[in-house]
Amino acid sequence: MMDISALPQAILCDRDGTLIEDEHFLNDPTKIRWIDGVKSLLKRFHQAGVKILVITNQSGVARDYFGTETVETIHGQLQIDIREMGGEIADFYYCPHHPDGTHPVYGGLCNCRKPAPGMFFNAIKDHQLTPELCWVIGDRLRDLEPGIALGMRAFLVQTGAGKDHTKLLSEQAYQTQVTVIPSFRNLLTFAVASLSE
């Protein structure tokens, strides 16, 4: 039985390399490959009342590789996949910008591309979140840094770019605030175990 008291208000999740395999500028919903065990755990969190918020950098838009409608189509398919399992993603946030982008609207600096906190602030406002009661998870340090700064519990997965970023973690002042886990599927096990230590 899942201990509700041990669970967060929301989990702010990276997308590529964390929930699904990183296809490197994914532009086709038929190429979505969920990482093993992710969908079933997302269902359990949803049933326990935990909001799942996907927060992702999508610089392919700024680079003119695909448009915002492609990103939204991908997110629509992810939602379909999760609903078929009996789960739900409460919201999707994505940053279409990149400093070196060629798109006339999305090229240049912004306050939403991780590690900037813009998408986190939006999620907190939209869903009336208390950051200290939330978790953040991703395969890159930039996925975690906004959440850490806001007081969220942070988890670095070893899928995607996670193994490389684990090496970088030892150089960070916040390293003790990050729990390294094999995959998103292991999140609940590691989180609950750490609470009992």
mmCIF file of C-alpha atoms in Angstrom:
data_model
loop_
_atom_site.group_PDB
_atom_site.id
_atom_site.type_symbol
_atom_site.label_atom_id
_atom_site.label_comp_id
_atom_site.label_asym_id
_atom_site.label_seq_id
_atom_site.Cartn_x
_atom_site.Cartn_y
_atom_site.Cartn_z
ATOM 1 C CA MET A 1 0.000 0.000 0.000
ATOM 2 C CA MET A 2 1.365 3.434 -0.913
ATOM 3 C CA ASP A 3 1.960 5.720 2.079
ATOM 4 C CA ILE A 4 0.152 8.911 1.047
ATOM 5 C CA SER A 5 1.910 10.950 3.742
ATOM 6 C CA ALA A 6 5.266 10.223 2.095
ATOM 7 C CA LEU A 7 4.165 11.489 -1.296
ATOM 8 C CA PRO A 8 4.666 14.943 -2.821
ATOM 9 C CA GLN A 9 2.023 17.439 -3.889
ATOM 10 C CA ALA A 10 3.427 17.291 -7.421
ATOM 11 C CA ILE A 11 6.346 15.854 -9.384
ATOM 12 C CA LEU A 12 7.944 18.165 -11.939
ATOM 13 C CA CYS A 13 9.358 15.802 -14.543
ATOM 14 C CA ASP A 14 11.759 16.261 -17.382
ATOM 15 C CA ARG A 15 10.567 14.556 -20.574
ATOM 16 C CA ASP A 16 13.326 13.243 -22.871
ATOM 17 C CA GLY A 17 15.684 10.819 -21.171
ATOM 18 C CA THR A 18 13.507 10.733 -18.046
ATOM 19 C CA LEU A 19 9.993 9.611 -19.039
ATOM 20 C CA ILE A 20 10.697 8.619 -22.638
ATOM 21 C CA GLU A 21 13.852 7.680 -24.510
ATOM 22 C CA ASP A 22 15.763 10.685 -25.821
ATOM 23 C CA GLU A 23 15.313 10.524 -29.593
ATOM 24 C CA HIS A 24 17.277 13.780 -30.099
ATOM 25 C CA PHE A 25 14.754 16.344 -31.382
ATOM 26 C CA LEU A 26 11.746 14.051 -31.360
ATOM 27 C CA ASN A 27 9.380 15.212 -34.114
ATOM 28 C CA ASP A 28 7.120 12.214 -34.705
ATOM 29 C CA PRO A 29 4.692 10.725 -32.152
ATOM 30 C CA THR A 30 5.182 7.269 -33.671
ATOM 31 C CA LYS A 31 8.796 7.393 -32.461
ATOM 32 C CA ILE A 32 7.859 7.801 -28.786
ATOM 33 C CA ARG A 33 9.461 5.060 -26.683
ATOM 34 C CA TRP A 34 8.507 5.061 -23.020
ATOM 35 C CA ILE A 35 11.239 4.069 -20.589
ATOM 36 C CA ASP A 36 10.366 0.770 -18.911
ATOM 37 C CA GLY A 37 8.139 1.038 -15.868
ATOM 38 C CA VAL A 38 7.385 4.753 -16.243
ATOM 39 C CA LYS A 39 3.747 4.519 -17.308
ATOM 40 C CA SER A 40 2.738 2.147 -14.534
ATOM 41 C CA LEU A 41 4.342 4.342 -11.866
ATOM 42 C CA LEU A 42 2.717 7.452 -13.334
ATOM 43 C CA LYS A 43 -0.607 5.669 -12.974
ATOM 44 C CA ARG A 44 0.093 4.900 -9.303
ATOM 45 C CA PHE A 45 1.010 8.505 -8.583
ATOM 46 C CA HIS A 46 -2.151 9.749 -10.311
ATOM 47 C CA GLN A 47 -4.311 7.342 -8.315
ATOM 48 C CA ALA A 48 -2.678 8.644 -5.125
ATOM 49 C CA GLY A 49 -3.507 12.253 -6.051
ATOM 50 C CA VAL A 50 0.013 13.359 -7.019
ATOM 51 C CA LYS A 51 0.094 15.851 -9.881
ATOM 52 C CA ILE A 52 2.499 14.998 -12.703
ATOM 53 C CA LEU A 53 3.837 18.064 -14.519
ATOM 54 C CA VAL A 54 6.099 17.652 -17.535
ATOM 55 C CA ILE A 55 8.656 20.451 -17.921
ATOM 56 C CA THR A 56 10.839 20.251 -21.015
ATOM 57 C CA ASN A 57 13.259 22.282 -23.130
ATOM 58 C CA GLN A 58 12.354 21.967 -26.817
ATOM 59 C CA SER A 59 14.990 23.975 -28.671
ATOM 60 C CA GLY A 60 14.131 22.192 -31.913
ATOM 61 C CA VAL A 61 11.488 24.893 -32.367
ATOM 62 C CA ALA A 62 14.052 27.699 -32.118
ATOM 63 C CA ARG A 63 16.345 25.793 -34.473
ATOM 64 C CA ASP A 64 13.518 25.498 -37.055
ATOM 65 C CA TYR A 65 13.602 21.683 -36.898
ATOM 66 C CA PHE A 66 9.860 21.581 -36.131
ATOM 67 C CA GLY A 67 7.070 23.869 -34.955
ATOM 68 C CA THR A 68 5.228 24.260 -31.687
ATOM 69 C CA GLU A 69 2.365 22.215 -33.116
ATOM 70 C CA THR A 70 4.714 19.228 -33.341
ATOM 71 C CA VAL A 71 5.633 19.541 -29.671
ATOM 72 C CA GLU A 72 1.957 19.729 -28.768
ATOM 73 C CA THR A 73 1.169 16.690 -30.924
ATOM 74 C CA ILE A 74 3.868 14.727 -29.085
ATOM 75 C CA HIS A 75 2.423 15.819 -25.752
ATOM 76 C CA GLY A 76 -1.049 14.878 -26.887
ATOM 77 C CA GLN A 77 0.164 11.367 -27.666
ATOM 78 C CA LEU A 78 1.922 11.090 -24.303
ATOM 79 C CA GLN A 79 -1.347 11.986 -22.604
ATOM 80 C CA ILE A 80 -3.230 9.392 -24.671
ATOM 81 C CA ASP A 81 -0.677 6.738 -23.702
ATOM 82 C CA ILE A 82 -0.985 7.565 -20.012
ATOM 83 C CA ARG A 83 -4.773 7.741 -20.029
ATOM 84 C CA GLU A 84 -4.888 4.294 -21.636
ATOM 85 C CA MET A 85 -3.038 3.086 -18.514
ATOM 86 C CA GLY A 86 -5.491 4.846 -16.200
ATOM 87 C CA GLY A 87 -3.145 7.727 -15.406
ATOM 88 C CA GLU A 88 -3.042 11.430 -16.177
ATOM 89 C CA ILE A 89 -0.441 14.127 -16.812
ATOM 90 C CA ALA A 90 -1.784 17.257 -15.128
ATOM 91 C CA ASP A 91 0.053 19.690 -17.394
ATOM 92 C CA PHE A 92 2.830 20.175 -19.927
ATOM 93 C CA TYR A 93 5.257 23.103 -20.022
ATOM 94 C CA TYR A 94 7.842 23.521 -22.734
ATOM 95 C CA CYS A 95 10.413 26.120 -23.696
ATOM 96 C CA PRO A 96 10.719 26.621 -27.487
ATOM 97 C CA HIS A 97 13.631 29.061 -27.197
ATOM 98 C CA HIS A 98 17.383 28.774 -27.640
ATOM 99 C CA PRO A 99 20.035 31.521 -27.540
ATOM 100 C CA ASP A 100 21.455 30.348 -30.881
ATOM 101 C CA GLY A 101 18.096 29.629 -32.519
ATOM 102 C CA THR A 102 17.359 30.842 -36.040
ATOM 103 C CA HIS A 103 13.591 31.202 -35.603
ATOM 104 C CA PRO A 104 12.568 34.899 -35.647
ATOM 105 C CA VAL A 105 10.327 34.516 -32.606
ATOM 106 C CA TYR A 106 12.003 31.793 -30.559
ATOM 107 C CA GLY A 107 15.679 32.499 -31.158
ATOM 108 C CA GLY A 108 17.408 34.371 -28.347
ATOM 109 C CA LEU A 109 17.461 34.449 -24.572
ATOM 110 C CA CYS A 110 14.441 33.706 -22.387
ATOM 111 C CA ASN A 111 13.584 33.109 -18.753
ATOM 112 C CA CYS A 112 12.044 29.673 -19.283
ATOM 113 C CA ARG A 113 14.782 27.467 -20.767
ATOM 114 C CA LYS A 114 16.068 25.248 -17.978
ATOM 115 C CA PRO A 115 18.040 25.939 -15.814
ATOM 116 C CA ALA A 116 16.118 29.246 -15.855
ATOM 117 C CA PRO A 117 13.105 28.954 -13.534
ATOM 118 C CA GLY A 118 10.319 30.383 -15.710
ATOM 119 C CA MET A 119 8.457 27.129 -16.372
ATOM 120 C CA PHE A 120 8.706 26.187 -12.693
ATOM 121 C CA PHE A 121 7.224 29.513 -11.635
ATOM 122 C CA ASN A 122 4.375 29.012 -14.101
ATOM 123 C CA ALA A 123 3.676 25.503 -12.827
ATOM 124 C CA ILE A 124 3.701 26.670 -9.204
ATOM 125 C CA LYS A 125 1.277 29.491 -9.992
ATOM 126 C CA ASP A 126 -1.038 27.456 -12.222
ATOM 127 C CA HIS A 127 -1.350 24.550 -9.782
ATOM 128 C CA GLN A 128 -0.985 26.462 -6.506
ATOM 129 C CA LEU A 129 2.000 24.385 -5.448
ATOM 130 C CA THR A 130 4.124 24.618 -2.341
ATOM 131 C CA PRO A 131 7.650 23.988 -3.697
ATOM 132 C CA GLU A 132 8.887 22.352 -0.480
ATOM 133 C CA LEU A 133 6.163 19.716 -0.926
ATOM 134 C CA CYS A 134 7.181 18.916 -4.511
ATOM 135 C CA TRP A 135 9.765 16.699 -6.180
ATOM 136 C CA VAL A 136 11.782 17.391 -9.311
ATOM 137 C CA ILE A 137 13.287 14.670 -11.494
ATOM 138 C CA GLY A 138 15.424 14.639 -14.631
ATOM 139 C CA ASP A 139 18.472 13.204 -16.374
ATOM 140 C CA ARG A 140 20.446 16.486 -16.487
ATOM 141 C CA LEU A 141 21.493 18.843 -13.733
ATOM 142 C CA ARG A 142 19.772 21.751 -15.473
ATOM 143 C CA ASP A 143 16.480 19.855 -15.070
ATOM 144 C CA LEU A 144 16.948 19.835 -11.302
ATOM 145 C CA GLU A 145 18.564 23.179 -10.543
ATOM 146 C CA PRO A 146 15.403 25.356 -10.628
ATOM 147 C CA GLY A 147 13.632 22.922 -8.327
ATOM 148 C CA ILE A 148 16.569 22.703 -5.917
ATOM 149 C CA ALA A 149 16.698 26.513 -5.706
ATOM 150 C CA LEU A 150 12.991 26.503 -4.806
ATOM 151 C CA GLY A 151 13.382 23.838 -2.110
ATOM 152 C CA MET A 152 12.109 20.762 -3.956
ATOM 153 C CA ARG A 153 13.455 17.240 -3.396
ATOM 154 C CA ALA A 154 15.601 16.369 -6.400
ATOM 155 C CA PHE A 155 16.223 13.060 -8.153
ATOM 156 C CA LEU A 156 18.727 12.422 -10.951
ATOM 157 C CA VAL A 157 17.934 9.373 -13.096
ATOM 158 C CA GLN A 158 20.595 7.257 -14.773
ATOM 159 C CA THR A 159 18.632 6.969 -18.004
ATOM 160 C CA GLY A 160 19.199 9.433 -20.862
ATOM 161 C CA ALA A 161 22.190 11.652 -20.074
ATOM 162 C CA GLY A 162 22.027 10.788 -16.382
ATOM 163 C CA LYS A 163 25.243 8.796 -16.094
ATOM 164 C CA ASP A 164 27.281 11.641 -17.567
ATOM 165 C CA HIS A 165 25.569 14.164 -15.321
ATOM 166 C CA THR A 166 26.199 12.045 -12.236
ATOM 167 C CA LYS A 167 29.904 12.685 -12.807
ATOM 168 C CA LEU A 168 29.213 16.434 -12.952
ATOM 169 C CA LEU A 169 27.142 16.276 -9.768
ATOM 170 C CA SER A 170 30.224 15.809 -7.574
ATOM 171 C CA GLU A 171 31.374 19.292 -8.597
ATOM 172 C CA GLN A 172 28.164 20.998 -7.462
ATOM 173 C CA ALA A 173 27.573 22.676 -4.106
ATOM 174 C CA TYR A 174 24.086 21.131 -4.022
ATOM 175 C CA GLN A 175 25.274 17.536 -4.559
ATOM 176 C CA THR A 176 23.998 16.366 -1.170
ATOM 177 C CA GLN A 177 20.507 17.591 -2.100
ATOM 178 C CA VAL A 178 20.253 15.206 -5.073
ATOM 179 C CA THR A 179 19.322 11.526 -4.852
ATOM 180 C CA VAL A 180 20.691 9.470 -7.771
ATOM 181 C CA ILE A 181 18.345 6.671 -8.874
ATOM 182 C CA PRO A 182 18.546 4.104 -11.703
ATOM 183 C CA SER A 183 15.321 5.152 -13.451
ATOM 184 C CA PHE A 184 12.014 6.947 -12.937
ATOM 185 C CA ARG A 185 10.489 3.550 -12.206
ATOM 186 C CA ASN A 186 12.595 3.427 -9.022
ATOM 187 C CA LEU A 187 11.495 6.858 -7.776
ATOM 188 C CA LEU A 188 8.988 5.745 -5.172
ATOM 189 C CA THR A 189 11.245 3.050 -3.729
ATOM 190 C CA PHE A 190 14.208 5.394 -3.296
ATOM 191 C CA ALA A 191 12.137 8.315 -2.018
ATOM 192 C CA VAL A 192 10.392 6.314 0.672
ATOM 193 C CA ALA A 193 13.627 4.536 1.673
ATOM 194 C CA SER A 194 15.416 7.872 2.137
ATOM 195 C CA LEU A 195 12.643 9.123 4.431
ATOM 196 C CA SER A 196 13.160 6.179 6.786
ATOM 197 C CA GLU A 197 16.935 6.606 7.091
#
